[in-house]
Structure formats: C-alpha cells, structure tokens
Short mmCIF file of C-alpha atoms in Angstrom, two decimals:
data_model
loop_
_atom_site.label_atom_id
_atom_site.label_comp_id
_atom_site.label_asym_id
_atom_site.label_seq_id
_atom_site.Cartn_x
_atom_site.Cartn_y
_atom_site.Cartn_z
CA UNK A 26 2.69 10.55 27.11
CA UNK A 27 -0.72 9.24 26.54
CA UNK A 28 -0.19 9.33 22.51
CA UNK A 29 2.83 7.36 23.10
CA UNK A 30 1.16 4.75 25.26
CA UNK A 31 -1.98 4.46 22.74
CA UNK A 32 0.52 3.82 20.01
CA UNK A 33 2.17 1.26 22.02
CA UNK A 34 -1.11 -0.44 22.49
CA UNK A 35 -1.70 -0.30 18.73
CA UNK A 36 1.35 -1.83 18.31
CA UNK A 37 1.08 -4.70 20.63
CA UNK A 38 -2.63 -5.56 19.96
CA UNK A 39 -1.90 -7.77 17.19
CA UNK A 40 0.43 -9.78 18.97
CA UNK A 41 -1.81 -10.24 21.98
CA UNK A 42 -4.46 -11.44 19.54
CA UNK A 43 -1.95 -14.09 18.02
CA UNK A 44 -1.42 -15.54 21.46
CA UNK A 45 -4.89 -16.43 21.96
CA UNK A 46 -6.73 -19.31 20.68
CA UNK A 47 -8.47 -17.63 18.05
CA UNK A 48 -10.30 -18.75 14.79
CA UNK A 49 -8.18 -16.67 12.33
CA UNK A 50 -5.94 -19.12 10.91
CA UNK A 51 -5.44 -19.74 7.05
CA UNK A 52 -7.62 -22.99 7.55
CA UNK A 53 -10.49 -21.10 9.06
CA UNK A 54 -13.09 -19.24 6.61
CA UNK A 55 -16.41 -17.95 7.82
CA UNK A 56 -19.59 -20.33 6.50
CA UNK A 57 -21.88 -18.57 4.47
CA UNK A 58 -24.78 -19.83 2.50
CA UNK A 59 -26.26 -17.01 1.10
CA UNK A 60 -25.59 -16.40 -2.76
CA UNK A 61 -23.26 -13.80 -3.27
CA UNK A 62 -23.94 -10.71 -5.80
CA UNK A 63 -21.65 -8.17 -7.25
CA UNK A 64 -22.04 -5.26 -9.75
CA UNK A 65 -21.44 -7.74 -12.85
CA UNK A 66 -24.74 -9.61 -11.79
CA UNK A 67 -26.66 -6.32 -11.35
CA UNK A 68 -25.69 -5.37 -14.76
CA UNK A 69 -26.67 -8.53 -16.26
CA UNK A 70 -30.07 -8.53 -14.57
CA UNK A 71 -30.54 -4.94 -15.56
CA UNK A 72 -29.98 -5.67 -19.54
CA UNK A 73 -31.56 -9.18 -18.92
CA UNK A 74 -28.33 -10.84 -20.20
CA UNK A 75 -28.16 -14.48 -18.98
CA UNK A 76 -24.45 -15.71 -18.00
CA UNK A 77 -23.32 -18.45 -20.41
CA UNK A 78 -23.52 -21.85 -18.73
CA UNK A 79 -19.72 -23.32 -17.99
CA UNK A 80 -19.34 -26.87 -18.12
CA UNK A 81 -17.55 -28.68 -15.18
CA UNK A 82 -14.45 -28.90 -17.43
CA UNK A 83 -14.03 -25.37 -18.13
CA UNK A 84 -12.58 -23.15 -15.49
CA UNK A 85 -12.36 -19.18 -15.93
CA UNK A 86 -8.72 -18.12 -15.42
CA UNK A 87 -8.93 -14.37 -15.15
CA UNK A 88 -11.26 -11.94 -13.45
CA UNK A 89 -11.12 -8.25 -14.20
CA UNK A 90 -12.05 -5.30 -12.27
CA UNK A 91 -12.37 -1.72 -13.89
CA UNK A 92 -12.69 1.61 -12.05
CA UNK A 93 -12.74 4.67 -14.24
CA UNK A 94 -12.88 7.71 -11.77
CA UNK A 95 -11.84 11.27 -11.13
CA UNK A 96 -9.98 12.43 -8.02
CA UNK A 97 -8.46 15.50 -6.76
CA UNK A 98 -4.70 15.80 -7.83
CA UNK A 99 -2.02 18.37 -6.61
CA UNK A 100 -3.16 21.77 -5.95
CA UNK A 101 -6.95 20.46 -6.16
CA UNK A 102 -6.88 20.17 -9.65
CA UNK A 103 -8.89 17.31 -11.32
CA UNK A 104 -7.13 14.19 -12.13
CA UNK A 105 -8.35 11.09 -14.19
CA UNK A 106 -7.57 7.58 -13.27
CA UNK A 107 -8.33 4.40 -14.76
CA UNK A 108 -7.72 1.47 -12.30
CA UNK A 109 -7.63 -2.10 -13.72
CA UNK A 110 -6.96 -5.08 -11.64
CA UNK A 111 -6.81 -8.56 -12.82
CA UNK A 112 -7.11 -11.39 -10.70
CA UNK A 113 -6.19 -14.98 -11.87
CA UNK A 114 -5.13 -18.56 -10.60
CA UNK A 115 -1.73 -20.21 -11.80
CA UNK A 116 -2.74 -23.67 -10.23
CA UNK A 117 -5.27 -25.17 -7.93
CA UNK A 118 -7.32 -22.86 -6.09
CA UNK A 119 -7.34 -25.28 -3.13
CA UNK A 120 -3.59 -24.50 -2.71
CA UNK A 121 -2.57 -21.58 -4.61
CA UNK A 122 -3.18 -18.17 -3.85
CA UNK A 123 -4.91 -15.71 -6.35
CA UNK A 124 -2.34 -13.85 -8.42
CA UNK A 125 -2.94 -9.88 -9.22
CA UNK A 126 -1.95 -7.43 -11.38
CA UNK A 127 -2.94 -3.79 -11.46
CA UNK A 128 -2.48 -1.07 -13.75
CA UNK A 129 -3.68 2.45 -12.88
CA UNK A 130 -2.53 5.16 -15.14
CA UNK A 131 -3.76 8.73 -14.22
CA UNK A 132 -2.90 12.43 -15.48
CA UNK A 133 -4.12 15.83 -14.66
CA UNK A 134 -3.80 19.07 -17.08
CA UNK A 135 -1.26 20.51 -14.71
CA UNK A 136 1.85 18.52 -15.07
CA UNK A 137 1.31 15.27 -13.29
CA UNK A 138 0.98 11.66 -14.72
CA UNK A 139 1.80 7.82 -13.88
CA UNK A 140 2.06 4.86 -15.21
CA UNK A 141 2.29 2.15 -12.33
CA UNK A 142 1.98 -1.34 -12.82
CA UNK A 143 2.05 -3.63 -9.75
CA UNK A 144 1.95 -7.59 -9.52
CA UNK A 145 2.05 -10.09 -7.13
CA UNK A 146 2.21 -13.81 -8.95
CA UNK A 147 1.69 -17.25 -7.04
CA UNK A 148 2.85 -20.01 -8.88
CA UNK A 149 1.33 -23.33 -8.63
CA UNK A 150 1.04 -24.79 -5.03
CA UNK A 151 2.51 -21.62 -3.79
CA UNK A 152 5.71 -22.92 -4.84
CA UNK A 153 7.11 -19.11 -5.61
CA UNK A 154 5.87 -15.75 -5.23
CA UNK A 155 7.16 -12.97 -7.65
CA UNK A 156 6.43 -9.43 -6.88
CA UNK A 157 6.85 -6.46 -9.26
CA UNK A 158 6.36 -2.83 -9.07
CA UNK A 159 7.18 -0.65 -12.17
CA UNK A 160 6.43 2.93 -12.40
CA UNK A 161 6.94 5.84 -14.74
CA UNK A 162 5.74 9.38 -13.14
CA UNK A 163 5.94 12.98 -13.41
CA UNK A 164 5.38 13.60 -9.94
CA UNK A 165 5.05 17.23 -8.44
CA UNK A 166 4.39 17.20 -4.98
CA UNK A 167 4.79 19.16 -1.49
CA UNK A 168 7.14 18.17 1.23
CA UNK A 169 7.08 19.47 4.55
CA UNK A 170 10.64 18.59 5.90
CA UNK A 171 11.82 16.02 8.24
CA UNK A 172 10.10 15.07 11.38
CA UNK A 173 6.75 16.26 12.80
CA UNK A 174 5.59 19.51 14.37
CA UNK A 175 5.76 21.73 10.92
CA UNK A 176 2.75 23.76 10.27
CA UNK A 177 0.52 22.65 7.29
CA UNK A 178 1.40 25.84 5.30
CA UNK A 179 5.18 25.32 5.77
CA UNK A 180 5.52 23.33 2.47
CA UNK A 181 7.86 23.13 -0.42
CA UNK A 182 6.91 21.90 -3.76
CA UNK A 183 9.24 19.43 -5.46
CA UNK A 184 8.93 18.34 -9.10
CA UNK A 185 10.72 15.49 -10.82
CA UNK A 186 10.42 12.66 -13.16
CA UNK A 187 10.48 9.15 -11.37
CA UNK A 188 11.46 5.75 -12.64
CA UNK A 189 10.94 2.83 -10.25
CA UNK A 190 11.88 -0.83 -10.96
CA UNK A 191 11.42 -3.33 -8.25
CA UNK A 192 11.28 -6.94 -8.46
CA UNK A 193 11.84 -9.99 -6.37
CA UNK A 194 11.42 -13.61 -6.36
CA UNK A 195 10.58 -15.79 -3.18
CA UNK A 196 10.85 -19.40 -2.62
CA UNK A 197 8.41 -21.33 -0.31
CA UNK A 198 10.45 -22.50 2.75
CA UNK A 199 7.61 -23.88 4.77
CA UNK A 200 3.81 -23.55 4.35
CA UNK A 201 3.09 -19.67 4.51
CA UNK A 202 6.73 -18.53 5.04
CA UNK A 203 8.78 -17.45 1.78
CA UNK A 204 12.27 -15.96 1.42
CA UNK A 205 14.16 -14.63 -1.57
CA UNK A 206 15.86 -11.74 -3.20
CA UNK A 207 15.01 -8.69 -5.04
CA UNK A 208 16.49 -5.73 -7.15
CA UNK A 209 15.55 -2.08 -6.49
CA UNK A 210 16.05 0.78 -8.40
CA UNK A 211 14.74 4.33 -7.99
CA UNK A 212 15.85 7.15 -10.39
CA UNK A 213 14.63 10.70 -9.78
CA UNK A 214 15.72 12.89 -12.78
CA UNK A 215 15.78 16.69 -13.34
CA UNK A 216 14.86 17.52 -9.51
CA UNK A 217 13.37 21.11 -9.46
CA UNK A 218 11.83 22.94 -6.59
CA UNK A 219 10.19 26.30 -5.99
CA UNK A 220 8.41 27.68 -3.19
CA UNK A 221 8.19 31.47 -4.38
CA UNK A 222 11.42 32.49 -2.41
CA UNK A 223 14.99 32.19 -3.14
CA UNK A 224 15.42 29.23 -0.73
CA UNK A 225 16.56 26.10 -2.25
CA UNK A 226 15.33 22.28 -1.82
CA UNK A 227 18.45 21.62 0.41
CA UNK A 228 17.98 24.66 2.47
CA UNK A 229 14.54 24.08 3.34
CA UNK A 230 15.00 20.31 4.16
CA UNK A 231 18.38 20.72 6.13
CA UNK A 232 19.17 17.63 4.46
CA UNK A 233 22.15 17.28 1.92
CA UNK A 234 21.66 13.85 0.10
CA UNK A 235 19.43 13.87 -3.09
CA UNK A 236 18.55 17.86 -2.59
CA UNK A 237 20.81 19.32 -5.09
CA UNK A 238 18.49 21.28 -7.66
CA UNK A 239 18.32 20.20 -11.26
CA UNK A 240 20.34 16.94 -10.45
CA UNK A 241 19.40 13.29 -10.64
CA UNK A 242 19.11 10.99 -7.72
CA UNK A 243 20.07 7.35 -8.62
CA UNK A 244 19.71 4.62 -6.09
CA UNK A 245 20.27 0.83 -7.03
CA UNK A 246 21.00 -2.62 -5.39
CA UNK A 247 19.62 -5.96 -4.02
CA UNK A 248 17.29 -6.65 -1.46
CA UNK A 249 16.63 -9.72 0.90
CA UNK A 250 12.84 -10.65 1.42
CA UNK A 251 11.17 -12.53 4.06
CA UNK A 252 7.47 -13.29 3.72
CA UNK A 253 4.78 -14.82 5.75
CA UNK A 254 1.37 -14.93 4.39
CA UNK A 255 -1.77 -17.01 5.40
CA UNK A 256 -4.53 -14.61 3.89
CA UNK A 257 -5.31 -16.81 0.85
CA UNK A 258 -6.71 -13.56 -0.97
CA UNK A 259 -4.69 -10.47 -0.87
CA UNK A 260 -7.49 -8.50 -2.79
CA UNK A 261 -9.91 -8.99 -0.17
CA UNK A 262 -8.02 -10.48 2.78
CA UNK A 263 -9.78 -13.24 4.99
CA UNK A 264 -8.74 -13.98 8.58
CA UNK A 265 -5.02 -14.67 8.73
CA UNK A 266 -1.71 -13.18 9.28
CA UNK A 267 0.75 -11.28 7.15
CA UNK A 268 4.35 -10.34 7.84
CA UNK A 269 7.03 -9.15 5.41
CA UNK A 270 10.52 -8.07 5.92
CA UNK A 271 12.55 -5.96 3.29
CA UNK A 272 16.35 -5.39 3.61
CA UNK A 273 17.65 -3.15 0.75
CA UNK A 274 21.13 -2.33 -0.15
CA UNK A 275 22.01 0.56 -2.48
CA UNK A 276 25.52 0.57 -3.49
CA UNK A 277 27.82 2.58 -5.80
CA UNK A 278 28.91 -0.92 -7.18
CA UNK A 279 25.55 -1.04 -8.38
CA UNK A 280 25.80 2.53 -9.95
CA UNK A 281 23.90 4.42 -6.82
CA UNK A 282 25.28 7.94 -6.10
CA UNK A 283 25.59 7.13 -2.59
CA UNK A 284 25.84 3.97 -0.58
CA UNK A 285 22.74 3.25 1.76
CA UNK A 286 20.74 0.77 3.64
CA UNK A 287 17.09 0.56 4.83
CA UNK A 288 14.87 -1.80 6.65
CA UNK A 289 11.04 -2.01 5.90
CA UNK A 290 9.12 -4.31 8.31
CA UNK A 291 5.19 -4.91 7.73
CA UNK A 292 2.91 -6.88 10.03
CA UNK A 293 -1.07 -7.35 9.67
CA UNK A 294 -3.65 -9.49 11.38
CA UNK A 295 -7.19 -10.21 10.25
CA UNK A 296 -9.59 -11.23 12.87
CA UNK A 297 -13.03 -12.82 12.27
CA UNK A 298 -15.71 -11.77 15.00
CA UNK A 299 -18.06 -14.24 13.53
CA UNK A 300 -18.10 -17.93 12.67
CA UNK A 301 -20.77 -17.61 9.91
CA UNK A 302 -22.92 -15.22 7.85
CA UNK A 303 -21.62 -11.97 6.46
CA UNK A 304 -18.41 -10.60 6.46
CA UNK A 305 -17.57 -8.91 10.35
CA UNK A 306 -13.89 -8.53 11.15
CA UNK A 307 -11.19 -6.37 12.42
CA UNK A 308 -8.04 -5.89 10.59
CA UNK A 309 -4.79 -4.50 12.26
CA UNK A 310 -1.75 -2.95 10.26
CA UNK A 311 1.55 -1.98 11.57
CA UNK A 312 5.00 -1.04 10.04
CA UNK A 313 8.34 0.24 10.82
CA UNK A 314 10.49 1.78 8.09
CA UNK A 315 13.92 3.25 8.76
CA UNK A 316 17.09 4.09 6.95
CA UNK A 317 20.04 2.34 8.55
CA UNK A 318 22.91 4.39 7.16
CA UNK A 319 23.82 7.90 6.12
CA UNK A 320 23.49 8.54 2.37
CA UNK A 321 19.74 7.82 1.81
CA UNK A 322 18.34 10.44 -0.65
CA UNK A 323 15.80 12.69 0.49
CA UNK A 324 12.87 11.29 -1.61
CA UNK A 325 13.80 7.81 -0.80
CA UNK A 326 13.46 8.51 3.19
CA UNK A 327 10.55 6.71 5.02
CA UNK A 328 7.56 8.77 4.30
CA UNK A 329 3.85 8.48 5.15
CA UNK A 330 1.74 7.22 2.11
CA UNK A 331 4.93 6.36 0.28
CA UNK A 332 4.86 2.59 1.49
CA UNK A 333 5.24 -0.11 -1.22
CA UNK A 334 1.53 -0.03 -1.99
CA UNK A 335 1.02 3.72 -1.08
CA UNK A 336 -2.04 2.94 0.88
CA UNK A 337 -0.99 4.27 4.48
CA UNK A 338 -2.17 7.44 6.11
CA UNK A 339 -5.90 7.77 4.70
CA UNK A 340 -6.63 11.08 5.64
CA UNK A 341 -3.42 12.78 5.76
CA UNK A 342 -1.58 14.31 2.93
CA UNK A 343 0.77 11.87 1.16
CA UNK A 344 4.50 12.74 2.29
CA UNK A 345 3.10 15.07 4.89
CA UNK A 346 5.37 13.38 7.59
CA UNK A 347 9.13 12.01 6.53
CA UNK A 348 11.94 11.07 8.57
CA UNK A 349 14.97 8.98 8.77
CA UNK A 350 12.63 6.53 10.58
CA UNK A 351 8.70 6.12 10.45
CA UNK A 352 6.34 4.12 12.59
CA UNK A 353 2.64 3.60 11.66
CA UNK A 354 -0.26 1.91 13.20
CA UNK A 355 -3.99 1.38 11.70
CA UNK A 356 -7.14 -0.43 12.88
CA UNK A 357 -10.00 -1.14 10.55
CA UNK A 358 -13.73 -2.49 11.19
CA UNK A 359 -15.12 -4.39 8.09
CA UNK A 360 -18.80 -5.38 7.85
CA UNK A 361 -21.21 -6.43 5.17
CA UNK A 362 -24.21 -4.12 5.00
CA UNK A 363 -26.22 -6.66 2.77
CA UNK A 364 -26.13 -10.57 3.36
CA UNK A 365 -25.29 -11.07 -0.36
CA UNK A 366 -22.19 -9.08 0.17
CA UNK A 367 -22.76 -6.45 -2.34
CA UNK A 368 -22.39 -3.67 0.02
CA UNK A 369 -20.34 -3.21 3.02
CA UNK A 370 -18.72 -0.45 5.02
CA UNK A 371 -15.39 -0.01 6.96
CA UNK A 372 -14.48 2.28 9.90
CA UNK A 373 -10.59 3.14 10.31
CA UNK A 374 -8.18 4.91 12.67
CA UNK A 375 -4.51 5.15 12.23
CA UNK A 376 -1.52 7.11 13.55
CA UNK A 377 2.03 7.70 12.63
CA UNK A 378 5.41 9.32 13.72
CA UNK A 379 8.33 10.62 11.68
CA UNK A 380 11.39 10.56 13.54
CA UNK A 381 12.96 14.25 14.00
CA UNK A 382 15.76 15.66 12.05
CA UNK A 383 19.11 14.31 13.26
CA UNK A 384 17.43 12.15 15.50
CA UNK A 385 15.70 8.78 15.99
CA UNK A 386 13.30 10.17 18.30
CA UNK A 387 9.49 9.94 17.60
CA UNK A 388 8.08 13.23 19.23
CA UNK A 389 4.85 13.96 17.49
CA UNK A 390 2.50 11.62 16.70
CA UNK A 391 -0.18 12.13 13.97
CA UNK A 392 -3.54 10.72 14.06
CA UNK A 393 -6.30 10.27 11.63
CA UNK A 394 -9.67 8.40 10.96
CA UNK A 395 -12.72 8.00 8.79
CA UNK A 396 -15.10 5.53 7.16
CA UNK A 397 -15.76 4.15 3.75
CA UNK A 398 -18.43 2.34 1.52
CA UNK A 399 -17.63 -0.88 -0.24
CA UNK A 400 -19.38 -2.18 -3.40
CA UNK A 401 -18.44 -5.51 -4.65
CA UNK A 402 -17.37 -5.43 -8.11
CA UNK A 403 -16.17 -9.17 -8.62
CA UNK A 404 -17.25 -11.48 -6.30
CA UNK A 405 -14.94 -14.45 -7.97
CA UNK A 406 -11.80 -12.35 -7.09
CA UNK A 407 -13.39 -10.64 -3.96
CA UNK A 408 -12.55 -7.06 -5.58
CA UNK A 409 -14.23 -4.27 -4.03
CA UNK A 410 -14.67 -0.75 -5.08
CA UNK A 411 -13.38 1.37 -2.04
CA UNK A 412 -14.98 4.90 -1.32
CA UNK A 413 -13.07 6.28 1.81
CA UNK A 414 -13.36 9.48 3.50
CA UNK A 415 -10.40 10.53 5.73
CA UNK A 416 -9.54 13.34 7.88
CA UNK A 417 -6.83 14.53 10.11
CA UNK A 418 -6.13 17.98 11.71
CA UNK A 419 -5.24 19.95 8.57
CA UNK A 420 -6.34 17.62 5.94
CA UNK A 421 -9.47 15.88 4.50
CA UNK A 422 -9.82 13.48 1.33
CA UNK A 423 -12.21 10.91 -0.49
CA UNK A 424 -9.82 8.12 -1.63
CA UNK A 425 -11.11 5.75 -4.34
CA UNK A 426 -9.71 2.22 -5.01
CA UNK A 427 -10.12 -1.14 -6.03
CA UNK A 428 -9.59 -3.86 -3.27
CA UNK A 429 -9.13 -3.00 0.43
CA UNK A 430 -6.49 -0.34 1.74
CA UNK A 431 -4.52 -3.27 3.29
#
C-alpha cells in the first residue's frame, strides 16, 4: 500500500507543479553571464590551438559529439561502443529547435552487435517534426517472464536478429503542439532460446504470441502521434514540458503475423530552482505503456529499458520486468558543479511496475536509484557526457551516454 501511494505521488507531482505559477515555461531561461567551457575548449587550450574567428555572416550549422567507450555487455563480456551525436539547426535558432542524429554502433566477441540510428529533425520555424528510429541488431538477452516477483536467477536466454524501422512526420498545429502519422515495423528473425533445460521459450513465459522457437515474428502498421514540447533543446532539456502519445496499430493487412494495438503515453516536466547562475533543476518523467489487445508478440510487449530511447530503468537490468502494461516514474536532480558548466552531477530515483500475467494488476513495484557525473562535451549543442551509477535490489551498473537520460 505504501509503495502504491508513493508511486501515485510520483505520478501526480508533475501535474501539481504545472498548476502552480512557476517560471518553467518555454520562454523562461535562467540568466547566466559566466563564460561557458567544454571539453573542446580544454583540448584547444592544452595543445595551444586558437579557434578560427567566425565572421558575423558565418554560422556554424552542425555540432558533433563523439564518445568512444567500453561497457559491460551480456554475460559481463566487454562491449565496444562508439556513440556519435550531431546537433544542427535547419532554421533560425530563435524559433527552431535543434535537430539531432545519433549513431551508436556496438559489438562484443560473444555474438552481440548493433547498428542503431536515431534522428529527430525540426524543420524551419518548427513547421514539421520528423522522427526516425532504425536498428539492425543481433540481440541475445535474458527475459524473466511476465509481471514481477520472479527471483533474479529465474531467467531465460533468448537470441534473435532484430530489424526495426520507425518513421513519423508531425505537423505543427499550434505553438508547441504537433500531430501526425507514422509507420512502425518490427522484425524478429530466427528466435532461439536455451536455458540449459528442455523447457521452451513459450513454456517459460506462458505466453503464446511470438514465442515459437526458430520462427520469425513480424509486425507492421501505422501509428498516430501527438506531441507537446516546450523544451527547446532535447539534448540538454531546459525548463519546460514534454508530452508524447503514440497509438500503434499492427495489422495482417500490412503483413503482421497477428493483429494488435498498443498505446504509449510519455510525460516529462523540467523545473528550474533558480532564476540565474549555473544549472539547478529538477526533472520528472513518467510513462504508461500498454497493449490494447491480444496478439502482441512477446518481444514487443512493454518492458523496462525498451522505451523508444531505451533510457528508462537506470539501475535495473534491461528487460527485467515485462507485462501487457507497464508504468514508470523517475525524478532527477541536476546541478552544475562548476560555474562555467564544464562539470555537473545528477541524482536520480525511479520505480516501475509491470502488470501480472493474464491481469492488468500492478502488484510489484521495483525501485532503483543512483547518481552520476556530467562533463560538457559541446557547449554549442548542450551535449554532456553522462557517467551514471545505478543500483536496484539485485542489479547494479555503470551507464555511459551522450546527453541526458530524459
């Protein structure tokens, strides 16, 4: 009961904040007169390179950030990752949000690799927002079945090749509000499973859709997309609001193995705690993700860490909790350590619950928390290198990223 009450408070807190007369609208930006620094400035000063002077007629259009890292992969084998983020403006920065494109290929020596490309494009004066998510992955990972309450050791290894192609185009309806349509394709190929026993994937999960061994799972269909965004910079969000609704319809008419529908609702609030000086803010994130009908393939069911940007559940193993519905809440405190913005830190806490099998009941609540360091890589785009440590009851991890978690 106490956990349920706490989760409800997490959910309602952003709405209570919106009702107040605060200074967190898109028009408000904290005033800071201190000259900003980033890693590029440090490198230039170390090797004594003076930046080329840019005339008032010149405008730099693209800002790159690169993070070559090594992180732990499946079964604790080392994984190599190179993440590249490009930020650029396709219009006047005073009335056009910054567009982004991210390419983060990774691989290890134990059969896991990925080629993901994410893009979020804002046309001049924010007239249109075009979003893309394309991935080709070889993706062995564990699953713990549906719902919560399973011991950490009660897991099942599933291996497959995965192709994702999501594209959507949204038109501005009013300032900050956009609506449009998209197309979503998920193709899970050659699904294999082995937990060291004679048990099959379907027997372990007690779920019949998309769990046949050595088979493919194909889903395809249109989506309806609604977006409200006052953040101005999604790489390093400033005070404002974000809301996103995605209704998806996968149909045999478009080649799907089964007909099914889903709904994803994402709400975020960014609140500045000071009117001037270095960053000092709170960020809130909540989402509700649910399958609206039977027929949803197991690997397409709502799962922690499998949200559109795969950033939820820091401190919890990806895919640890899965269900026909999933609800998630997170709060993060963000603050600059240095006045020039080069270094900062965050502290975060999150909680999630996946519905029980054959039920829409949220019985188990799964908390996690941690803290992290922020290093400003590119002050022009606002890109940070994020180094986070997260921990839950049966898991801990260091998470490296370009940009904020949300």
